[in-house]
Amino acid sequence: MNTENSSSTLPAGRAAVPGHYTPHEKRDRILAIVGASSGNLVEWFDFYVYAFTSIYFAHAFFPKGDPVAQQLSSAGVFALGFLMRPIGGWLFGRIADKKGRKTAMMISVLMMCGGSLTIALMPTYETIGIMAPALLLLARLFQGLSVGGEYGTSATYMSEVALRGQRGFYASFQYVTLIGGQLLAVLVVAILEQTLTDAQLHEWGWRIPFVAGALTAVVAFYLRRSLNETAKAEQLQSKTAGTMRELFKHHGKAFLIVLGFTAGGSLAFYTYTTYMQKYLVLSVGMDKKVASTVMLTALFVYMCMQPLFGALSDRIGRRTSMLLFGLLGMLATWPILTALKTVTSPYAAFGLIILAMAIVSLYTSIGGLIKAEMFPPHIRALGVGLSYAIGNAIFGGSAEATALYLKTINHESLFYIYVSVMCGFAFLVCWLMPDLRKTGYLNEEH
């Protein structure tokens, strides 16, 4: 795979025997997975590093006064970036279906780079006044658009380029790098906290992760620039490619199915990753540093689980994996979250969290792939990106706020019921879904 041929479509990828690849074809496809997933890691690192550094820079962009108010303002900007995801899913889905997956992925990572660099170099409130929070918001809106488009385009590309018969295994690396981006953001901030003083972090140290994110995004851009395109010319030239009319007129049922299981999957994912650290501190009563260590270790193990569960789906089928996720999520959520509140050992807490993450891995390892299998190529990136972004923004993005609200009114157990019901809903939706080993659109492509 070289840059000179980057504008051409990916080779058919099958030798004379279906499902078999020459060594050259296999190497090209694995390198394509690496190139696409590296950009995915950078995108998620850049997006989440904001959350982990906001405690150090909130004072720089918002008026002096109550530190809590500054943090709320910073969190509000983060939330608005999250809500831009559906727009990003639509915009980049259309670009990927009309101009190619590679083009969309390159634009996406450049936008993330621009957002990070803007934040890194941005003047403070004392220097430019109200323009400081306005520019911060604009940068985050760009990043929200970027990461909203990243999921659909990278999921589409990685699903199309993955080796036939091993698509679950290779496509699972999307979530390996998604989780890896979050872990890398935490690690960079932790290193800075050990090497710089608190005053240095508040004054200028918080800018370092954003500079690093911008630089690595440039590297990811050049890696993606060398990728071969997976969309064929006739697909891109179709008048219906990437249009909302085509999506809802002929593929509305597939869109609703994907939206349905994404709602339950995203809610479970954010419950056991993003919210779980706060749950360990606020509900379990665990020390903050101990909770951080437990979650960092659990997230690392969770990241390593993805290829295993992806490979499992290649053997038992995507629909079976999703049915298991919905059923086990529905039955196990209440017992796991209830048991966590009674544990006194961090090792016991770690074991329960890993059990929950193993259940969620049945979904996350193949989430992007199963969505891609539901849509034909001329509408695939839009169908994948938009359905995911809507379900993720509504149910995943609200998971933490919903849990905290129910806790404040002394009805925390209602959150357990909510997650269980949504997993049960995902089970019902997937029950209506056909066996994609027989009907999936990717089966028709070489």
mmCIF file of N, CA and C in Angstrom, residues 3-76:
data_model
loop_
_atom_site.group_PDB
_atom_site.id
_atom_site.type_symbol
_atom_site.label_atom_id
_atom_site.label_comp_id
_atom_site.label_asym_id
_atom_site.label_seq_id
_atom_site.Cartn_x
_atom_site.Cartn_y
_atom_site.Cartn_z
ATOM 1 N N THR A 3 1.423 5.626 -1.257
ATOM 2 C CA THR A 3 0.707 6.861 -1.505
ATOM 3 C C THR A 3 0.384 7.063 -2.980
ATOM 4 N N GLU A 4 1.178 6.546 -3.823
ATOM 5 C CA GLU A 4 0.960 6.772 -5.240
ATOM 6 C C GLU A 4 -0.377 6.187 -5.695
ATOM 7 N N ASN A 5 -0.778 5.112 -5.058
ATOM 8 C CA ASN A 5 -2.033 4.462 -5.453
ATOM 9 C C ASN A 5 -3.168 4.771 -4.506
ATOM 10 N N SER A 6 -2.994 5.803 -3.678
ATOM 11 C CA SER A 6 -3.970 6.053 -2.622
ATOM 12 C C SER A 6 -5.330 6.449 -3.139
ATOM 13 N N SER A 7 -5.411 6.947 -4.337
ATOM 14 C CA SER A 7 -6.712 7.364 -4.853
ATOM 15 C C SER A 7 -7.502 6.217 -5.455
ATOM 16 N N SER A 8 -6.859 5.088 -5.646
ATOM 17 C CA SER A 8 -7.550 3.955 -6.226
ATOM 18 C C SER A 8 -8.326 3.204 -5.164
ATOM 19 N N THR A 9 -9.292 2.414 -5.627
ATOM 20 C CA THR A 9 -10.043 1.630 -4.652
ATOM 21 C C THR A 9 -9.205 0.462 -4.190
ATOM 22 N N LEU A 10 -9.553 -0.071 -3.027
ATOM 23 C CA LEU A 10 -8.820 -1.187 -2.461
ATOM 24 C C LEU A 10 -9.003 -2.396 -3.365
ATOM 25 N N PRO A 11 -7.963 -3.192 -3.547
ATOM 26 C CA PRO A 11 -8.106 -4.394 -4.370
ATOM 27 C C PRO A 11 -9.227 -5.273 -3.854
ATOM 28 N N ALA A 12 -9.769 -6.069 -4.743
ATOM 29 C CA ALA A 12 -10.906 -6.907 -4.378
ATOM 30 C C ALA A 12 -10.637 -7.723 -3.130
ATOM 31 N N GLY A 13 -9.414 -8.215 -2.959
ATOM 32 C CA GLY A 13 -9.026 -8.809 -1.695
ATOM 33 C C GLY A 13 -9.315 -10.293 -1.561
ATOM 34 N N ARG A 14 -9.890 -10.929 -2.556
ATOM 35 C CA ARG A 14 -10.132 -12.361 -2.448
ATOM 36 C C ARG A 14 -9.382 -13.082 -3.550
ATOM 37 N N ALA A 15 -8.734 -14.141 -3.193
ATOM 38 C CA ALA A 15 -8.066 -14.957 -4.183
ATOM 39 C C ALA A 15 -9.102 -15.849 -4.857
ATOM 40 N N ALA A 16 -8.623 -16.825 -5.616
ATOM 41 C CA ALA A 16 -9.556 -17.685 -6.344
ATOM 42 C C ALA A 16 -10.501 -18.419 -5.409
ATOM 43 N N VAL A 17 -10.020 -18.727 -4.205
ATOM 44 C CA VAL A 17 -10.865 -19.400 -3.223
ATOM 45 C C VAL A 17 -11.509 -18.345 -2.345
ATOM 46 N N PRO A 18 -12.853 -18.274 -2.253
ATOM 47 C CA PRO A 18 -13.524 -17.255 -1.457
ATOM 48 C C PRO A 18 -13.039 -17.267 -0.008
ATOM 49 N N GLY A 19 -12.781 -16.067 0.511
ATOM 50 C CA GLY A 19 -12.360 -15.944 1.900
ATOM 51 C C GLY A 19 -10.864 -16.071 2.086
ATOM 52 N N HIS A 20 -10.122 -16.380 1.018
ATOM 53 C CA HIS A 20 -8.676 -16.511 1.115
ATOM 54 C C HIS A 20 -8.004 -15.293 0.484
ATOM 55 N N TYR A 21 -6.849 -14.914 1.027
ATOM 56 C CA TYR A 21 -6.139 -13.728 0.564
ATOM 57 C C TYR A 21 -4.689 -14.077 0.284
ATOM 58 N N THR A 22 -4.136 -13.406 -0.693
ATOM 59 C CA THR A 22 -2.695 -13.538 -0.916
ATOM 60 C C THR A 22 -1.978 -12.802 0.213
ATOM 61 N N PRO A 23 -0.712 -13.112 0.480
ATOM 62 C CA PRO A 23 0.037 -12.405 1.525
ATOM 63 C C PRO A 23 0.059 -10.897 1.303
ATOM 64 N N HIS A 24 0.160 -10.460 0.043
ATOM 65 C CA HIS A 24 0.187 -9.035 -0.259
ATOM 66 C C HIS A 24 -1.147 -8.371 0.082
ATOM 67 N N GLU A 25 -2.254 -9.034 -0.284
ATOM 68 C CA GLU A 25 -3.584 -8.490 0.015
ATOM 69 C C GLU A 25 -3.821 -8.423 1.520
ATOM 70 N N LYS A 26 -3.407 -9.459 2.217
ATOM 71 C CA LYS A 26 -3.597 -9.496 3.670
ATOM 72 C C LYS A 26 -2.792 -8.388 4.338
ATOM 73 N N ARG A 27 -1.548 -8.191 3.891
ATOM 74 C CA ARG A 27 -0.704 -7.135 4.464
ATOM 75 C C ARG A 27 -1.322 -5.766 4.234
ATOM 76 N N ASP A 28 -1.808 -5.528 3.021
ATOM 77 C CA ASP A 28 -2.407 -4.235 2.697
ATOM 78 C C ASP A 28 -3.616 -3.941 3.585
ATOM 79 N N ARG A 29 -4.423 -4.943 3.806
ATOM 80 C CA ARG A 29 -5.625 -4.734 4.600
ATOM 81 C C ARG A 29 -5.294 -4.522 6.081
ATOM 82 N N ILE A 30 -4.309 -5.229 6.587
ATOM 83 C CA ILE A 30 -3.902 -5.029 7.984
ATOM 84 C C ILE A 30 -3.308 -3.638 8.162
ATOM 85 N N LEU A 31 -2.493 -3.189 7.205
ATOM 86 C CA LEU A 31 -1.931 -1.836 7.272
ATOM 87 C C LEU A 31 -3.030 -0.776 7.198
ATOM 88 N N ALA A 32 -4.065 -1.062 6.420
ATOM 89 C CA ALA A 32 -5.189 -0.126 6.332
ATOM 90 C C ALA A 32 -5.918 -0.031 7.666
ATOM 91 N N ILE A 33 -6.076 -1.168 8.350
ATOM 92 C CA ILE A 33 -6.696 -1.173 9.678
ATOM 93 C C ILE A 33 -5.871 -0.331 10.641
ATOM 94 N N VAL A 34 -4.549 -0.493 10.589
ATOM 95 C CA VAL A 34 -3.649 0.273 11.466
ATOM 96 C C VAL A 34 -3.770 1.771 11.179
ATOM 97 N N GLY A 35 -3.768 2.143 9.901
ATOM 98 C CA GLY A 35 -3.859 3.552 9.545
ATOM 99 C C GLY A 35 -5.167 4.183 9.976
ATOM 100 N N ALA A 36 -6.260 3.475 9.761
ATOM 101 C CA ALA A 36 -7.577 4.009 10.139
ATOM 102 C C ALA A 36 -7.734 4.082 11.654
ATOM 103 N N SER A 37 -7.287 3.035 12.350
ATOM 104 C CA SER A 37 -7.470 3.001 13.797
ATOM 105 C C SER A 37 -6.537 3.968 14.519
ATOM 106 N N SER A 38 -5.379 4.278 13.935
ATOM 107 C CA SER A 38 -4.475 5.244 14.567
ATOM 108 C C SER A 38 -5.121 6.621 14.630
ATOM 109 N N GLY A 39 -5.822 6.982 13.563
ATOM 110 C CA GLY A 39 -6.538 8.249 13.563
ATOM 111 C C GLY A 39 -7.673 8.244 14.570
ATOM 112 N N ASN A 40 -8.318 7.096 14.723
ATOM 113 C CA ASN A 40 -9.390 6.960 15.707
ATOM 114 C C ASN A 40 -8.863 7.192 17.118
ATOM 115 N N LEU A 41 -7.677 6.635 17.424
ATOM 116 C CA LEU A 41 -7.064 6.825 18.739
ATOM 117 C C LEU A 41 -6.779 8.299 19.004
ATOM 118 N N VAL A 42 -6.214 8.976 18.004
ATOM 119 C CA VAL A 42 -5.884 10.396 18.154
ATOM 120 C C VAL A 42 -7.141 11.229 18.365
ATOM 121 N N GLU A 43 -8.185 10.929 17.596
ATOM 122 C CA GLU A 43 -9.430 11.690 17.716
ATOM 123 C C GLU A 43 -9.986 11.609 19.141
ATOM 124 N N TRP A 44 -10.031 10.406 19.682
ATOM 125 C CA TRP A 44 -10.610 10.241 21.014
ATOM 126 C C TRP A 44 -9.681 10.772 22.100
ATOM 127 N N PHE A 45 -8.383 10.705 21.895
ATOM 128 C CA PHE A 45 -7.449 11.326 22.836
ATOM 129 C C PHE A 45 -7.704 12.827 22.898
ATOM 130 N N ASP A 46 -7.767 13.454 21.738
ATOM 131 C CA ASP A 46 -7.970 14.897 21.676
ATOM 132 C C ASP A 46 -9.298 15.310 22.296
ATOM 133 N N PHE A 47 -10.344 14.500 22.063
ATOM 134 C CA PHE A 47 -11.659 14.876 22.566
ATOM 135 C C PHE A 47 -11.741 14.755 24.085
ATOM 136 N N TYR A 48 -11.176 13.684 24.645
ATOM 137 C CA TYR A 48 -11.313 13.440 26.081
ATOM 138 C C TYR A 48 -10.269 14.149 26.934
ATOM 139 N N VAL A 49 -9.174 14.591 26.333
ATOM 140 C CA VAL A 49 -8.164 15.279 27.130
ATOM 141 C C VAL A 49 -8.728 16.587 27.693
ATOM 142 N N TYR A 50 -9.723 17.127 27.034
ATOM 143 C CA TYR A 50 -10.405 18.320 27.533
ATOM 144 C C TYR A 50 -11.009 18.059 28.913
ATOM 145 N N ALA A 51 -11.710 16.929 29.041
ATOM 146 C CA ALA A 51 -12.377 16.604 30.306
ATOM 147 C C ALA A 51 -11.373 16.415 31.435
ATOM 148 N N PHE A 52 -10.212 15.822 31.114
ATOM 149 C CA PHE A 52 -9.243 15.510 32.155
ATOM 150 C C PHE A 52 -8.368 16.709 32.535
ATOM 151 N N THR A 53 -8.334 17.750 31.707
ATOM 152 C CA THR A 53 -7.509 18.925 32.019
ATOM 153 C C THR A 53 -8.331 20.143 32.408
ATOM 154 N N SER A 54 -9.658 20.057 32.311
ATOM 155 C CA SER A 54 -10.492 21.238 32.559
ATOM 156 C C SER A 54 -10.333 21.786 33.972
ATOM 157 N N ILE A 55 -10.007 20.923 34.915
ATOM 158 C CA ILE A 55 -9.819 21.386 36.287
ATOM 159 C C ILE A 55 -8.658 22.369 36.400
ATOM 160 N N TYR A 56 -7.737 22.307 35.438
ATOM 161 C CA TYR A 56 -6.567 23.186 35.465
ATOM 162 C C TYR A 56 -6.732 24.439 34.607
ATOM 163 N N PHE A 57 -7.610 24.400 33.595
ATOM 164 C CA PHE A 57 -7.699 25.574 32.722
ATOM 165 C C PHE A 57 -9.012 26.350 32.814
ATOM 166 N N ALA A 58 -9.978 25.864 33.580
ATOM 167 C CA ALA A 58 -11.281 26.543 33.640
ATOM 168 C C ALA A 58 -11.134 28.007 34.037
ATOM 169 N N HIS A 59 -10.207 28.289 34.961
ATOM 170 C CA HIS A 59 -10.022 29.667 35.424
ATOM 171 C C HIS A 59 -9.486 30.575 34.332
ATOM 172 N N ALA A 60 -8.833 29.994 33.324
ATOM 173 C CA ALA A 60 -8.197 30.794 32.275
ATOM 174 C C ALA A 60 -9.200 31.327 31.259
ATOM 175 N N PHE A 61 -10.367 30.686 31.141
ATOM 176 C CA PHE A 61 -11.312 31.052 30.087
ATOM 177 C C PHE A 61 -12.627 31.622 30.597
ATOM 178 N N PHE A 62 -12.864 31.495 31.883
ATOM 179 C CA PHE A 62 -14.120 31.983 32.428
ATOM 180 C C PHE A 62 -13.857 33.001 33.529
ATOM 181 N N PRO A 63 -14.796 33.947 33.739
ATOM 182 C CA PRO A 63 -14.583 35.024 34.711
ATOM 183 C C PRO A 63 -14.211 34.493 36.093
ATOM 184 N N LYS A 64 -13.355 35.249 36.783
ATOM 185 C CA LYS A 64 -12.946 34.855 38.127
ATOM 186 C C LYS A 64 -14.152 34.887 39.070
ATOM 187 N N GLY A 65 -14.122 34.017 40.029
ATOM 188 C CA GLY A 65 -15.225 33.940 40.990
ATOM 189 C C GLY A 65 -15.276 32.563 41.588
ATOM 190 N N ASP A 66 -16.457 31.989 41.627
ATOM 191 C CA ASP A 66 -16.653 30.674 42.211
ATOM 192 C C ASP A 66 -16.017 29.592 41.328
ATOM 193 N N PRO A 67 -15.052 28.813 41.877
ATOM 194 C CA PRO A 67 -14.422 27.752 41.089
ATOM 195 C C PRO A 67 -15.422 26.718 40.587
ATOM 196 N N VAL A 68 -16.467 26.460 41.378
ATOM 197 C CA VAL A 68 -17.489 25.499 40.951
ATOM 198 C C VAL A 68 -18.216 26.009 39.706
ATOM 199 N N ALA A 69 -18.504 27.309 39.682
ATOM 200 C CA ALA A 69 -19.165 27.910 38.520
ATOM 201 C C ALA A 69 -18.278 27.809 37.284
ATOM 202 N N GLN A 70 -16.966 27.967 37.495
ATOM 203 C CA GLN A 70 -16.034 27.837 36.376
ATOM 204 C C GLN A 70 -16.056 26.410 35.825
ATOM 205 N N GLN A 71 -16.080 25.430 36.733
ATOM 206 C CA GLN A 71 -16.112 24.039 36.306
ATOM 207 C C GLN A 71 -17.420 23.708 35.589
ATOM 208 N N LEU A 72 -18.523 24.281 36.073
ATOM 209 C CA LEU A 72 -19.805 24.059 35.411
ATOM 210 C C LEU A 72 -19.802 24.655 34.005
ATOM 211 N N SER A 73 -19.210 25.821 33.868
ATOM 212 C CA SER A 73 -19.106 26.449 32.545
ATOM 213 C C SER A 73 -18.270 25.586 31.610
ATOM 214 N N SER A 74 -17.160 25.063 32.145
ATOM 215 C CA SER A 74 -16.296 24.194 31.356
ATOM 216 C C SER A 74 -17.031 22.917 30.955
ATOM 217 N N ALA A 75 -17.799 22.356 31.906
ATOM 218 C CA ALA A 75 -18.561 21.141 31.625
ATOM 219 C C ALA A 75 -19.653 21.411 30.590
ATOM 220 N N GLY A 76 -20.235 22.605 30.644
ATOM 221 C CA GLY A 76 -21.251 22.974 29.666
ATOM 222 C C GLY A 76 -20.701 23.005 28.259
#
